[in-house]
PDB file of N, CA and C in Angstrom:
ATOM      1  N   MET V   1     162.681  71.433-192.897  1.00 65.00           N
ATOM      2  CA  MET V   1     163.595  71.846-191.854  1.00 65.00           C
ATOM      3  C   MET V   1     164.621  70.736-191.584  1.00 65.00           C
ATOM      4  N   LYS V   2     164.237  69.516-191.871  1.00 69.00           N
ATOM      5  CA  LYS V   2     165.187  68.418-191.717  1.00 69.00           C
ATOM      6  C   LYS V   2     166.382  68.619-192.631  1.00 69.00           C
ATOM      7  N   LEU V   3     166.112  69.122-193.827  1.00 70.00           N
ATOM      8  CA  LEU V   3     167.170  69.358-194.799  1.00 70.00           C
ATOM      9  C   LEU V   3     168.228  70.311-194.252  1.00 70.00           C
ATOM     10  N   HIS V   4     167.794  71.300-193.477  1.00 74.00           N
ATOM     11  CA  HIS V   4     168.702  72.301-192.919  1.00 74.00           C
ATOM     12  C   HIS V   4     169.117  71.975-191.481  1.00 74.00           C
ATOM     13  N   ASN V   5     168.621  70.842-190.966  1.00 84.00           N
ATOM     14  CA  ASN V   5     168.956  70.403-189.610  1.00 84.00           C
ATOM     15  C   ASN V   5     168.621  71.481-188.569  1.00 84.00           C
ATOM     16  N   VAL V   6     167.397  72.008-188.664  1.00 89.00           N
ATOM     17  CA  VAL V   6     166.931  73.076-187.779  1.00 89.00           C
ATOM     18  C   VAL V   6     165.711  72.588-187.009  1.00 89.00           C
ATOM     19  N   LYS V   7     165.682  72.851-185.743  1.00 92.00           N
ATOM     20  CA  LYS V   7     164.525  72.506-184.920  1.00 92.00           C
ATOM     21  C   LYS V   7     163.536  73.671-184.947  1.00 92.00           C
ATOM     22  N   SER V   8     162.255  73.328-184.863  1.00 91.00           N
ATOM     23  CA  SER V   8     161.228  74.373-184.917  1.00 91.00           C
ATOM     24  C   SER V   8     161.399  75.374-183.779  1.00 91.00           C
ATOM     25  N   LYS V   9     161.853  74.907-182.626  1.00 93.00           N
ATOM     26  CA  LYS V   9     162.095  75.790-181.476  1.00 93.00           C
ATOM     27  C   LYS V   9     163.143  76.850-181.829  1.00 93.00           C
ATOM     28  N   ASP V  10     164.223  76.422-182.468  1.00 93.00           N
ATOM     29  CA  ASP V  10     165.292  77.351-182.836  1.00 93.00           C
ATOM     30  C   ASP V  10     164.841  78.349-183.902  1.00 93.00           C
ATOM     31  N   LEU V  11     164.076  77.857-184.864  1.00 93.00           N
ATOM     32  CA  LEU V  11     163.570  78.737-185.910  1.00 93.00           C
ATOM     33  C   LEU V  11     162.616  79.764-185.323  1.00 93.00           C
ATOM     34  N   ALA V  12     161.725  79.317-184.453  1.00 95.00           N
ATOM     35  CA  ALA V  12     160.783  80.238-183.807  1.00 95.00           C
ATOM     36  C   ALA V  12     161.525  81.338-183.063  1.00 95.00           C
ATOM     37  N   GLU V  13     162.554  80.954-182.346  1.00 95.00           N
ATOM     38  CA  GLU V  13     163.338  81.939-181.578  1.00 95.00           C
ATOM     39  C   GLU V  13     164.008  82.945-182.508  1.00 95.00           C
ATOM     40  N   GLN V  14     164.544  82.471-183.611  1.00 93.00           N
ATOM     41  CA  GLN V  14     165.252  83.349-184.548  1.00 93.00           C
ATOM     42  C   GLN V  14     164.344  84.376-185.209  1.00 93.00           C
ATOM     43  N   ILE V  15     163.094  84.011-185.454  1.00 94.00           N
ATOM     44  CA  ILE V  15     162.218  84.951-186.162  1.00 94.00           C
ATOM     45  C   ILE V  15     161.281  85.691-185.223  1.00 94.00           C
ATOM     46  N   GLY V  16     161.402  85.447-183.928  1.00 95.00           N
ATOM     47  CA  GLY V  16     160.599  86.187-182.958  1.00 95.00           C
ATOM     48  C   GLY V  16     159.177  85.672-182.835  1.00 95.00           C
ATOM     49  N   LEU V  17     159.022  84.361-182.856  1.00 96.00           N
ATOM     50  CA  LEU V  17     157.716  83.728-182.770  1.00 96.00           C
ATOM     51  C   LEU V  17     157.719  82.763-181.590  1.00 96.00           C
ATOM     52  N   SER V  18     156.586  82.591-180.949  1.00 96.00           N
ATOM     53  CA  SER V  18     156.511  81.624-179.852  1.00 96.00           C
ATOM     54  C   SER V  18     156.543  80.207-180.432  1.00 96.00           C
ATOM     55  N   GLU V  19     156.945  79.250-179.606  1.00 95.00           N
ATOM     56  CA  GLU V  19     156.978  77.855-180.051  1.00 95.00           C
ATOM     57  C   GLU V  19     155.582  77.373-180.437  1.00 95.00           C
ATOM     58  N   SER V  20     154.573  77.808-179.694  1.00 96.00           N
ATOM     59  CA  SER V  20     153.210  77.370-180.000  1.00 96.00           C
ATOM     60  C   SER V  20     152.734  77.944-181.329  1.00 96.00           C
ATOM     61  N   SER V  21     153.075  79.203-181.614  1.00 96.00           N
ATOM     62  CA  SER V  21     152.705  79.797-182.897  1.00 96.00           C
ATOM     63  C   SER V  21     153.435  79.110-184.046  1.00 96.00           C
ATOM     64  N   MET V  22     154.695  78.760-183.832  1.00 95.00           N
ATOM     65  CA  MET V  22     155.453  78.052-184.868  1.00 95.00           C
ATOM     66  C   MET V  22     154.818  76.695-185.138  1.00 95.00           C
ATOM     67  N   SER V  23     154.392  76.020-184.098  1.00 94.00           N
ATOM     68  CA  SER V  23     153.732  74.729-184.254  1.00 94.00           C
ATOM     69  C   SER V  23     152.439  74.866-185.052  1.00 94.00           C
ATOM     70  N   LEU V  24     151.655  75.884-184.735  1.00 96.00           N
ATOM     71  CA  LEU V  24     150.414  76.128-185.485  1.00 96.00           C
ATOM     72  C   LEU V  24     150.713  76.390-186.960  1.00 96.00           C
ATOM     73  N   PHE V  25     151.735  77.185-187.224  1.00 95.00           N
ATOM     74  CA  PHE V  25     152.117  77.494-188.604  1.00 95.00           C
ATOM     75  C   PHE V  25     152.549  76.230-189.341  1.00 95.00           C
ATOM     76  N   LEU V  26     153.404  75.442-188.717  1.00 93.00           N
ATOM     77  CA  LEU V  26     153.924  74.235-189.362  1.00 93.00           C
ATOM     78  C   LEU V  26     152.840  73.188-189.595  1.00 93.00           C
ATOM     79  N   ASN V  27     151.776  73.240-188.813  1.00 95.00           N
ATOM     80  CA  ASN V  27     150.667  72.305-188.973  1.00 95.00           C
ATOM     81  C   ASN V  27     149.530  72.879-189.812  1.00 95.00           C
ATOM     82  N   GLY V  28     149.773  74.049-190.441  1.00 96.00           N
ATOM     83  CA  GLY V  28     148.803  74.636-191.356  1.00 96.00           C
ATOM     84  C   GLY V  28     147.585  75.250-190.684  1.00 96.00           C
ATOM     85  N   LYS V  29     147.711  75.579-189.402  1.00 97.00           N
ATOM     86  CA  LYS V  29     146.578  76.143-188.669  1.00 97.00           C
ATOM     87  C   LYS V  29     146.718  77.637-188.418  1.00 97.00           C
ATOM     88  N   MET V  30     147.789  78.231-188.926  1.00 97.00           N
ATOM     89  CA  MET V  30     148.026  79.657-188.752  1.00 97.00           C
ATOM     90  C   MET V  30     148.865  80.150-189.925  1.00 97.00           C
ATOM     91  N   ASN V  31     148.590  81.353-190.364  1.00 97.00           N
ATOM     92  CA  ASN V  31     149.383  81.973-191.422  1.00 97.00           C
ATOM     93  C   ASN V  31     150.353  82.971-190.811  1.00 97.00           C
ATOM     94  N   LEU V  32     151.459  83.188-191.505  1.00 96.00           N
ATOM     95  CA  LEU V  32     152.434  84.188-191.075  1.00 96.00           C
ATOM     96  C   LEU V  32     152.447  85.311-192.100  1.00 96.00           C
ATOM     97  N   GLY V  33     152.824  86.484-191.636  1.00 95.00           N
ATOM     98  CA  GLY V  33     152.946  87.623-192.532  1.00 95.00           C
ATOM     99  C   GLY V  33     154.205  87.534-193.376  1.00 95.00           C
ATOM    100  N   GLN V  34     154.267  88.386-194.359  1.00 92.00           N
ATOM    101  CA  GLN V  34     155.395  88.392-195.284  1.00 92.00           C
ATOM    102  C   GLN V  34     156.724  88.586-194.562  1.00 92.00           C
ATOM    103  N   GLY V  35     156.748  89.452-193.556  1.00 93.00           N
ATOM    104  CA  GLY V  35     157.987  89.718-192.828  1.00 93.00           C
ATOM    105  C   GLY V  35     158.543  88.481-192.145  1.00 93.00           C
ATOM    106  N   LYS V  36     157.662  87.715-191.521  1.00 95.00           N
ATOM    107  CA  LYS V  36     158.096  86.481-190.843  1.00 95.00           C
ATOM    108  C   LYS V  36     158.559  85.440-191.855  1.00 95.00           C
ATOM    109  N   ILE V  37     157.848  85.338-192.976  1.00 93.00           N
ATOM    110  CA  ILE V  37     158.244  84.402-194.025  1.00 93.00           C
ATOM    111  C   ILE V  37     159.628  84.766-194.557  1.00 93.00           C
ATOM    112  N   GLU V  38     159.853  86.061-194.769  1.00 92.00           N
ATOM    113  CA  GLU V  38     161.169  86.507-195.243  1.00 92.00           C
ATOM    114  C   GLU V  38     162.257  86.170-194.240  1.00 92.00           C
ATOM    115  N   LYS V  39     161.973  86.314-192.949  1.00 94.00           N
ATOM    116  CA  LYS V  39     162.949  85.969-191.908  1.00 94.00           C
ATOM    117  C   LYS V  39     163.262  84.474-191.919  1.00 94.00           C
ATOM    118  N   ILE V  40     162.235  83.658-192.156  1.00 93.00           N
ATOM    119  CA  ILE V  40     162.459  82.209-192.242  1.00 93.00           C
ATOM    120  C   ILE V  40     163.385  81.903-193.415  1.00 93.00           C
ATOM    121  N   PHE V  41     163.086  82.481-194.576  1.00 93.00           N
ATOM    122  CA  PHE V  41     163.921  82.248-195.756  1.00 93.00           C
ATOM    123  C   PHE V  41     165.357  82.696-195.503  1.00 93.00           C
ATOM    124  N   GLU V  42     165.499  83.847-194.885  1.00 93.00           N
ATOM    125  CA  GLU V  42     166.835  84.375-194.604  1.00 93.00           C
ATOM    126  C   GLU V  42     167.589  83.442-193.659  1.00 93.00           C
ATOM    127  N   PHE V  43     166.936  82.991-192.605  1.00 92.00           N
ATOM    128  CA  PHE V  43     167.570  82.101-191.631  1.00 92.00           C
ATOM    129  C   PHE V  43     167.975  80.771-192.268  1.00 92.00           C
ATOM    130  N   LEU V  44     167.128  80.257-193.152  1.00 91.00           N
ATOM    131  CA  LEU V  44     167.409  78.974-193.794  1.00 91.00           C
ATOM    132  C   LEU V  44     168.257  79.128-195.060  1.00 91.00           C
ATOM    133  N   ARG V  45     168.615  80.381-195.375  1.00 92.00           N
ATOM    134  CA  ARG V  45     169.415  80.708-196.562  1.00 92.00           C
ATOM    135  C   ARG V  45     168.739  80.218-197.840  1.00 92.00           C
ATOM    136  N   ILE V  46     167.458  80.567-197.958  1.00 91.00           N
ATOM    137  CA  ILE V  46     166.670  80.223-199.136  1.00 91.00           C
ATOM    138  C   ILE V  46     166.386  81.513-199.895  1.00 91.00           C
ATOM    139  N   LYS V  47     166.653  81.502-201.199  1.00 92.00           N
ATOM    140  CA  LYS V  47     166.370  82.663-202.026  1.00 92.00           C
ATOM    141  C   LYS V  47     165.046  82.447-202.725  1.00 92.00           C
ATOM    142  N   LEU V  48     164.211  83.458-202.708  1.00 84.00           N
ATOM    143  CA  LEU V  48     162.927  83.418-203.393  1.00 84.00           C
ATOM    144  C   LEU V  48     163.015  84.367-204.578  1.00 84.00           C
ATOM    145  N   ILE V  49     162.789  83.819-205.754  1.00 87.00           N
ATOM    146  CA  ILE V  49     162.836  84.614-206.973  1.00 87.00           C
ATOM    147  C   ILE V  49     161.452  84.615-207.588  1.00 87.00           C
ATOM    148  N   ILE V  50     160.906  85.787-207.777  1.00 84.00           N
ATOM    149  CA  ILE V  50     159.582  85.935-208.375  1.00 84.00           C
ATOM    150  C   ILE V  50     159.756  86.564-209.748  1.00 84.00           C
ATOM    151  N   GLU V  51     159.315  85.835-210.762  1.00 91.00           N
ATOM    152  CA  GLU V  51     159.428  86.335-212.133  1.00 91.00           C
ATOM    153  C   GLU V  51     158.041  86.582-212.709  1.00 91.00           C
ATOM    154  N   LYS V  52     157.967  87.556-213.589  1.00 87.00           N
ATOM    155  CA  LYS V  52     156.703  87.839-214.266  1.00 87.00           C
ATOM    156  C   LYS V  52     156.688  87.162-215.607  1.00 87.00           C
TER     157      LYS V  52
END
């Protein structure tokens, strides 16, 4: 997130997550669903390419 100059509070707000849940996720104590992960990628302008 440092690379994109984004605070966890701002990211949490953008994807519809509480600050405490974002903290748990960032510290590896909680998993997020695919939809939330996709929202994070979209917000950070990261493309995910899956090849077979």
